[in-house]
CSV table of C-alpha atoms in Angstrom, one decimal:
chain,number,residue,atom,x,y,z
A,766,MET,CA,0.0,0.0,0.0
A,767,SER,CA,1.3,3.4,-1.0
A,768,GLY,CA,2.1,6.1,1.6
A,769,PHE,CA,-0.8,8.3,0.3
A,770,ALA,CA,-3.3,5.4,0.6
A,771,MET,CA,-2.1,4.8,4.2
A,772,LEU,CA,-2.7,8.4,5.1
A,773,SER,CA,-6.1,8.4,3.5
A,774,TRP,CA,-7.2,5.5,5.7
A,775,MET,CA,-5.7,7.0,8.8
A,776,PRO,CA,-8.8,9.0,9.9
A,777,VAL,CA,-11.0,5.8,9.8
A,778,ALA,CA,-8.3,3.7,11.5
A,779,ALA,CA,-8.0,6.4,14.3
A,780,MET,CA,-11.7,6.4,15.0
A,781,VAL,CA,-11.9,2.6,15.0
A,782,VAL,CA,-9.0,2.3,17.5
A,783,VAL,CA,-10.5,5.0,19.7
A,784,ALA,CA,-13.9,3.3,19.6
A,785,VAL,CA,-12.5,-0.1,20.5
A,786,ALA,CA,-10.3,1.3,23.3
A,787,ASP,CA,-13.3,3.2,24.7
A,788,VAL,CA,-15.5,0.1,24.7
A,789,VAL,CA,-12.8,-2.1,26.3
A,790,ALA,CA,-11.5,0.4,28.9
A,791,GLY,CA,-14.9,1.8,29.9
A,792,PRO,CA,-16.2,5.3,30.4
A,793,GLY,CA,-13.8,6.1,33.3
A,794,VAL,CA,-10.7,6.4,31.1
A,795,GLY,CA,-12.1,9.3,29.0
A,796,PHE,CA,-11.2,8.1,25.4
A,797,LEU,CA,-14.3,9.6,23.8
A,798,PRO,CA,-12.9,13.1,22.9
A,799,LEU,CA,-10.2,11.3,20.9
A,800,VAL,CA,-12.8,10.5,18.2
A,801,SER,CA,-11.9,14.0,16.9
A,802,LEU,CA,-8.6,12.6,15.6
A,803,GLY,CA,-10.6,11.3,12.6
A,804,PRO,CA,-11.6,14.7,11.2
A,805,ALA,CA,-8.3,16.1,12.3
A,806,PHE,CA,-6.3,13.6,10.2
A,807,SER,CA,-8.8,13.9,7.3
A,808,GLY,CA,-8.3,17.7,7.2
A,809,LEU,CA,-4.6,17.1,6.6
A,810,VAL,CA,-4.9,14.6,3.7
A,811,GLY,CA,-8.4,14.8,2.3
A,812,GLY,CA,-10.7,17.3,0.6
A,813,TRP,CA,-13.2,19.4,2.5
A,814,ARG,CA,-16.1,17.1,1.5
A,815,ARG,CA,-14.4,14.0,2.8
A,816,THR,CA,-13.4,15.9,6.0
A,817,ALA,CA,-17.1,16.9,6.5
A,818,LEU,CA,-18.2,13.3,5.9
A,819,ILE,CA,-15.5,12.0,8.4
A,820,GLY,CA,-16.6,14.6,10.9
A,821,ALA,CA,-20.3,13.6,10.6
A,822,VAL,CA,-19.3,9.9,11.1
A,823,ALA,CA,-17.2,11.0,14.1
A,824,LEU,CA,-20.2,12.9,15.6
A,825,LEU,CA,-22.5,9.8,15.2
A,826,LEU,CA,-19.8,7.6,16.7
A,827,CYS,CA,-19.4,10.1,19.6
A,828,VAL,CA,-23.2,10.0,20.2
A,829,GLY,CA,-23.3,6.2,20.1
A,830,LEU,CA,-20.3,5.8,22.5
A,831,GLY,CA,-21.7,8.5,24.7
A,832,LEU,CA,-25.0,6.8,25.0
A,833,TYR,CA,-23.3,3.4,25.5
A,834,ASP,CA,-21.1,4.9,28.3
A,835,GLY,CA,-23.9,6.9,29.8
A,836,LEU,CA,-22.0,10.1,29.5
A,837,PHE,CA,-24.9,12.3,28.5
A,838,GLU,CA,-26.1,12.2,32.0
A,839,GLU,CA,-23.2,14.6,32.7
A,840,ARG,CA,-21.3,17.2,30.7
A,841,ARG,CA,-18.6,14.8,29.4
A,842,GLY,CA,-20.7,13.6,26.5
A,843,PHE,CA,-21.7,17.1,25.4
A,844,THR,CA,-18.1,18.3,25.8
A,845,ALA,CA,-16.9,15.4,23.6
A,846,MET,CA,-19.4,16.3,20.9
A,847,VAL,CA,-18.3,20.0,20.9
A,848,SER,CA,-14.7,18.9,20.7
A,849,VAL,CA,-15.5,16.7,17.6
A,850,ALA,CA,-17.6,19.5,16.0
A,851,GLY,CA,-14.9,22.1,16.6
A,852,VAL,CA,-12.1,19.9,15.2
A,853,THR,CA,-14.2,19.1,12.2
A,854,GLY,CA,-14.8,22.7,11.4
A,855,VAL,CA,-11.0,23.5,11.7
A,856,GLY,CA,-10.3,20.4,9.5
A,857,ILE,CA,-12.7,21.6,6.8
A,858,ALA,CA,-11.1,25.1,6.8
A,859,ALA,CA,-7.6,23.5,6.6
A,860,ALA,CA,-8.7,21.3,3.7
A,861,VAL,CA,-10.1,24.2,1.8
A,862,THR,CA,-6.9,26.3,2.3
A,863,ARG,CA,-4.7,23.3,1.3
A,864,SER,CA,-6.8,22.7,-1.9
A,865,ARG,CA,-6.4,26.4,-2.9
A,866,ARG,CA,-2.7,26.3,-2.4
A,867,GLU,CA,-2.4,23.1,-4.4
A,868,ALA,CA,-4.4,24.7,-7.2
A,869,GLU,CA,-2.1,27.8,-7.1
A,870,LEU,CA,1.0,25.5,-7.1
A,871,ALA,CA,-0.4,23.6,-10.1
A,872,SER,CA,-0.9,26.9,-11.9
A,873,VAL,CA,2.6,28.0,-11.1
A,874,ARG,CA,4.0,24.7,-12.4
A,875,SER,CA,1.9,25.1,-15.6
A,876,ILE,CA,3.3,28.7,-16.1
A,877,ALA,CA,6.8,27.4,-15.5
A,878,GLU,CA,6.4,24.7,-18.1
A,879,VAL,CA,5.1,27.1,-20.6
A,880,ALA,CA,8.0,29.5,-19.9
A,881,GLN,CA,10.4,26.6,-20.2
A,882,ARG,CA,9.0,25.7,-23.6
A,883,VAL,CA,9.2,29.3,-24.8
A,884,LEU,CA,12.7,29.8,-23.4
A,885,LEU,CA,14.2,26.4,-24.3
A,886,ARG,CA,12.3,25.4,-27.5
A,887,PRO,CA,12.7,21.7,-28.5
A,888,VAL,CA,15.9,21.3,-30.6
A,889,PRO,CA,15.4,20.0,-34.1
A,890,ARG,CA,15.8,16.3,-34.4
A,891,THR,CA,17.9,16.7,-37.5
A,892,ALA,CA,19.9,19.7,-38.8
A,893,GLY,CA,21.9,19.2,-41.9
A,894,PRO,CA,24.0,16.0,-41.4
A,895,LEU,CA,23.4,16.0,-37.7
A,896,GLN,CA,20.9,14.3,-35.4
A,897,ALA,CA,20.2,16.1,-32.1
A,898,ALA,CA,18.9,15.2,-28.7
A,899,VAL,CA,18.7,17.2,-25.5
A,900,SER,CA,18.3,16.5,-21.8
A,901,TYR,CA,17.5,19.1,-19.2
A,902,THR,CA,17.3,18.5,-15.4
A,903,SER,CA,16.5,21.4,-13.1
A,904,ALA,CA,18.0,21.3,-9.6
A,905,VAL,CA,14.7,22.8,-8.4
A,906,ALA,CA,12.3,20.0,-9.4
A,907,GLU,CA,9.1,21.9,-8.6
A,908,ALA,CA,10.1,24.8,-10.8
A,909,ARG,CA,11.3,22.7,-13.8
A,910,ILE,CA,13.2,25.7,-15.0
A,911,GLY,CA,16.6,27.1,-14.4
A,912,GLY,CA,19.6,29.0,-15.8
A,913,ASP,CA,21.0,26.5,-18.2
A,914,LEU,CA,20.5,27.2,-21.9
A,915,TYR,CA,20.9,25.5,-25.2
A,916,GLU,CA,20.0,26.1,-28.9
A,917,VAL,CA,20.7,24.7,-32.4
A,918,VAL,CA,20.3,26.9,-35.4
A,919,ALA,CA,20.8,26.0,-39.1
A,920,SER,CA,22.2,29.1,-40.5
A,921,PRO,CA,23.6,30.0,-44.0
A,922,HIS,CA,27.1,29.7,-42.4
A,923,GLY,CA,26.6,26.2,-40.9
A,924,ILE,CA,24.9,24.5,-38.0
A,925,ARG,CA,25.5,26.7,-35.0
A,926,VAL,CA,25.1,25.6,-31.4
A,927,ILE,CA,25.2,27.1,-28.0
A,928,VAL,CA,25.2,25.6,-24.5
A,929,GLY,CA,25.5,27.9,-21.5
A,930,ASP,CA,25.1,28.2,-17.8
A,931,VAL,CA,23.9,31.5,-16.2
A,932,GLN,CA,25.4,32.3,-12.8
A,933,GLY,CA,22.8,32.1,-10.1
A,934,LYS,CA,19.3,30.7,-10.0
A,935,GLY,CA,15.7,31.8,-10.0
A,936,LEU,CA,13.9,34.4,-12.2
A,937,THR,CA,17.0,36.5,-12.6
A,938,ALA,CA,18.9,33.6,-14.2
A,939,VAL,CA,15.9,32.8,-16.4
A,940,GLU,CA,15.8,36.4,-17.6
A,941,THR,CA,19.5,36.4,-18.4
A,942,ALA,CA,19.2,33.0,-20.3
A,943,ALA,CA,16.4,34.6,-22.3
A,944,VAL,CA,18.6,37.5,-23.3
A,945,VAL,CA,21.5,35.2,-24.4
A,946,LEU,CA,19.2,32.9,-26.4
A,947,GLY,CA,17.4,35.8,-28.1
A,948,ALA,CA,20.7,37.3,-29.1
A,949,PHE,CA,22.1,34.0,-30.3
A,950,ARG,CA,19.0,33.1,-32.4
A,951,GLU,CA,19.2,36.4,-34.2
A,952,ALA,CA,23.0,36.7,-34.6
A,953,ALA,CA,23.5,33.1,-35.6
A,954,HIS,CA,21.8,33.9,-39.0
A,955,ASP,CA,23.6,37.3,-39.5
A,956,GLU,CA,27.2,36.9,-38.4
A,957,PRO,CA,29.4,35.4,-41.0
A,958,ASP,CA,31.9,33.9,-38.5
A,959,LEU,CA,31.8,32.5,-35.0
A,960,VAL,CA,34.0,35.2,-33.5
A,961,GLY,CA,31.6,37.9,-34.6
A,962,LEU,CA,28.7,35.9,-33.2
A,963,GLY,CA,30.5,35.6,-29.8
A,964,GLU,CA,31.3,39.4,-29.8
A,965,ARG,CA,27.6,40.1,-30.4
A,966,LEU,CA,26.6,37.9,-27.6
A,967,GLU,CA,29.1,39.6,-25.3
A,968,ARG,CA,27.6,43.0,-26.1
A,969,SER,CA,24.1,41.9,-25.5
A,970,VAL,CA,24.9,40.3,-22.2
A,971,ALA,CA,27.1,43.2,-21.0
A,972,ARG,CA,24.1,45.5,-21.5
A,973,GLU,CA,21.8,43.4,-19.3
A,974,LEU,CA,24.1,42.1,-16.5
A,975,GLU,CA,25.2,44.2,-13.6
A,976,GLY,CA,28.1,43.7,-11.2
A,977,GLU,CA,30.0,40.4,-11.4
A,978,LYS,CA,27.2,38.3,-12.9
A,979,PHE,CA,28.2,36.2,-15.9
A,980,VAL,CA,27.3,33.4,-18.3
A,981,THR,CA,29.7,30.6,-19.2
A,982,ALA,CA,29.1,29.2,-22.7
A,983,VAL,CA,30.5,27.2,-25.5
A,984,LEU,CA,29.6,28.0,-29.1
A,985,ALA,CA,30.1,25.5,-31.9
A,986,GLU,CA,29.8,25.6,-35.7
A,987,ILE,CA,29.6,22.5,-37.8
A,988,GLY,CA,30.1,23.2,-41.6
A,989,GLU,CA,30.7,20.9,-44.5
A,990,ASP,CA,34.4,20.4,-44.0
A,991,ARG,CA,34.1,17.6,-41.3
A,992,GLU,CA,35.3,19.9,-38.6
A,993,VAL,CA,33.7,21.6,-35.7
A,994,VAL,CA,34.8,25.1,-34.6
A,995,PHE,CA,34.5,26.0,-30.9
A,996,LEU,CA,34.5,29.2,-29.1
A,997,ASN,CA,34.7,28.7,-25.3
A,998,TYR,CA,33.7,31.3,-22.7
A,999,GLY,CA,34.9,29.7,-19.5
A,1000,HIS,CA,32.7,26.6,-20.1
A,1001,PRO,CA,33.4,22.9,-19.5
A,1002,ALA,CA,35.1,21.4,-22.5
A,1003,PRO,CA,32.8,19.4,-24.9
A,1004,MET,CA,33.1,15.7,-25.3
A,1005,VAL,CA,33.7,14.1,-28.7
A,1006,VAL,CA,33.1,10.4,-29.0
A,1007,ARG,CA,35.0,8.9,-31.9
A,1008,GLN,CA,34.0,6.0,-34.2
A,1009,ASP,CA,36.3,3.6,-32.3
A,1010,GLY,CA,34.8,4.6,-29.0
A,1011,GLY,CA,37.7,6.9,-28.0
A,1012,VAL,CA,36.8,10.0,-26.1
A,1013,ASP,CA,38.3,13.5,-26.5
A,1014,PHE,CA,37.7,16.7,-24.5
A,1015,PRO,CA,39.1,19.3,-26.8
A,1016,ARG,CA,40.1,22.4,-24.9
A,1017,PRO,CA,41.2,25.8,-26.1
A,1018,LEU,CA,44.8,26.9,-25.8
A,1019,ALA,CA,43.6,29.5,-23.2
A,1020,TYR,CA,40.3,30.0,-21.6
A,1021,ALA,CA,38.5,33.3,-21.9
A,1022,LEU,CA,36.3,35.0,-19.4
A,1023,PRO,CA,32.6,34.1,-19.4
A,1024,LEU,CA,30.1,36.3,-21.2
A,1025,GLY,CA,29.4,39.5,-19.3
A,1026,LEU,CA,32.9,39.9,-18.0
A,1027,GLY,CA,34.5,41.1,-21.3
A,1028,ALA,CA,34.4,44.7,-20.1
A,1029,HIS,CA,37.2,43.8,-17.7
A,1030,GLY,CA,39.6,44.3,-20.5
A,1031,SER,CA,40.6,40.7,-21.2
A,1032,GLU,CA,41.0,39.3,-24.6
A,1033,GLY,CA,38.1,37.3,-26.1
A,1034,PRO,CA,38.3,33.6,-26.8
A,1035,LYS,CA,40.1,32.2,-29.8
A,1036,PRO,CA,38.3,29.8,-32.1
A,1037,TYR,CA,39.8,26.3,-32.3
A,1038,ARG,CA,39.0,23.5,-34.7
A,1039,VAL,CA,38.5,19.8,-34.0
A,1040,ASP,CA,37.9,17.0,-36.5
A,1041,PHE,CA,34.3,15.8,-36.5
A,1042,ALA,CA,33.4,13.1,-39.1
A,1043,PRO,CA,30.4,10.9,-39.9
A,1044,GLY,CA,29.8,8.3,-37.2
A,1045,GLU,CA,31.1,10.5,-34.4
A,1046,GLN,CA,29.2,12.2,-31.6
A,1047,LEU,CA,29.5,15.6,-29.8
A,1048,LEU,CA,28.2,16.1,-26.3
A,1049,LEU,CA,27.9,19.7,-25.0
A,1050,TYR,CA,26.9,20.0,-21.3
A,1051,THR,CA,26.9,22.2,-18.3
A,1052,ASP,CA,28.9,21.8,-15.1
A,1053,GLY,CA,25.9,20.3,-13.3
A,1054,VAL,CA,26.8,17.1,-15.1
A,1055,THR,CA,30.5,16.8,-14.3
A,1056,GLU,CA,30.3,18.4,-10.9
A,1057,ALA,CA,27.6,16.0,-9.6
A,1058,ARG,CA,29.0,14.0,-6.7
A,1059,ASP,CA,28.2,10.6,-5.2
A,1060,ALA,CA,27.9,9.9,-1.5
A,1061,GLY,CA,31.7,9.7,-1.3
A,1062,GLY,CA,32.2,13.1,-2.9
A,1063,VAL,CA,33.5,11.7,-6.3
A,1064,PHE,CA,32.6,13.7,-9.4
A,1065,TYR,CA,30.6,12.1,-12.1
A,1066,PRO,CA,33.1,10.4,-14.5
A,1067,LEU,CA,31.5,11.5,-17.8
A,1068,GLY,CA,34.3,10.2,-20.0
A,1069,ASP,CA,34.0,6.7,-18.5
A,1070,ARG,CA,30.3,6.7,-19.4
A,1071,ALA,CA,30.6,7.3,-23.1
A,1072,ASP,CA,29.6,3.7,-23.8
A,1073,LEU,CA,26.1,4.7,-22.8
A,1074,LEU,CA,25.9,6.7,-26.0
A,1075,LYS,CA,26.2,3.6,-28.2
A,1076,GLU,CA,22.4,3.2,-28.1
A,1077,PRO,CA,21.2,3.7,-31.8
A,1078,ASP,CA,18.4,6.1,-30.8
A,1079,ALA,CA,19.9,9.4,-29.7
A,1080,ASP,CA,17.1,10.3,-27.3
A,1081,ARG,CA,17.3,6.9,-25.5
A,1082,ALA,CA,21.1,7.2,-25.4
A,1083,LEU,CA,20.9,10.6,-23.7
A,1084,GLN,CA,18.1,9.3,-21.4
A,1085,ALA,CA,20.4,6.5,-20.3
A,1086,LEU,CA,23.2,8.9,-19.6
A,1087,ARG,CA,20.9,11.1,-17.6
A,1088,GLU,CA,19.6,8.2,-15.5
A,1089,ASP,CA,23.1,7.1,-14.8
A,1090,LEU,CA,24.0,10.7,-13.7
A,1091,VAL,CA,21.0,10.7,-11.3
A,1092,ARG,CA,22.0,7.3,-9.9
A,1093,HIS,CA,25.6,8.6,-9.3
A,1094,ALA,CA,24.3,11.6,-7.4
A,1095,ALA,CA,22.1,9.3,-5.3
A,1096,GLY,CA,19.4,11.9,-5.1
A,1097,PRO,CA,18.4,15.3,-6.5
A,1098,LEU,CA,21.1,17.2,-8.4
A,1099,HIS,CA,22.5,20.2,-6.6
A,1100,ASP,CA,22.8,22.2,-9.9
A,1101,ASP,CA,20.9,22.3,-13.2
A,1102,ALA,CA,22.2,19.8,-15.7
A,1103,ALA,CA,21.8,20.3,-19.5
A,1104,MET,CA,23.2,18.0,-22.1
A,1105,LEU,CA,23.0,18.4,-25.9
A,1106,LEU,CA,24.0,15.5,-28.1
A,1107,LEU,CA,24.9,15.9,-31.7
A,1108,ARG,CA,25.5,12.8,-34.0
A,1109,TYR,CA,27.1,13.2,-37.3
A,1110,HIS,CA,25.3,10.8,-39.7
A,1111,GLY,CA,26.8,12.2,-42.9
A,1112,HIS,CA,23.4,12.7,-44.6
A,1113,GLY,CA,23.1,15.8,-46.7
A,1114,GLU,CA,26.8,16.4,-47.1
A,1115,GLY,CA,27.6,19.1,-49.5
A,1116,LYS,CA,24.1,20.5,-49.2
A,1117,SER,CA,22.4,23.1,-47.1
A,1118,VAL,CA,19.7,21.1,-45.3
A,1119,PRO,CA,17.1,23.0,-43.2
A,1120,ILE,CA,16.0,22.2,-39.7
A,1121,VAL,CA,13.1,19.8,-39.6
């Protein structure tokens, strides 16, 4: 029996136990007022109608036991009835209040889900020669939304991708993620090279952020030359899974500051190229993946889990990786975790294939 089912039967069980105890122990012990436990428990777990019904049953039980014990010849019987009626009224009020709060929470969840779909639109299943799949796990399970971001855009200059992580959490992080994604979706079509795209993102973020807030991000561009060009703004290195099962984590010669900190006078990131051929896979992710710890404090060994991506279906492969990550953490993740998987299938080489 589930925990909820046990709680739902608790009011009835409480009244049965009290009734039996009262009959066995006799009127001198004074168990009768405890019949009010039934409507009290019902107000905690049931709706107001069920609480009213349990309260009515409790009153009838109180009357029956009071007559059986002869308590209405004195005040004890009437006192017990007043106690049951009062607790029933409070239980009904509590049930009504809880139902309203549950409805409000459901509405907030619905709004959050809509905001999530608007902010992080589903990535295309195919883009040019690539197949894509995405996984997003929010550290705040009730909110289902956070500061990690991702996008795939088929532009005239190649398939352009971004995965980023906004510093902080809550609505402020969501607003910043919206700024970055909006700027990326527009600039990805306009800017002829990845550096120009990155500079445009830097300007957009710098206008919106204040103080020391920032966004780590990695930009990628996959063209028709079997290479991927990366631009890394202080973000974890992507993982490339080769045809033979080997794993690479290509890193830039020097890491640049995250987006939003470019005004501090540092030089921007330098693009670097990595071979990326048909049959290979590219995984972009946020630090919520690699910084997830197990009970012993060991970080998630992403490179050792590349075999999970052998599953032919990209969505199922990424789901297997996500489930393994959650098992490693042995509980809820402490940070948002986004993963974007790109598979190079080689279809449409030499052509400009739109997103479908």
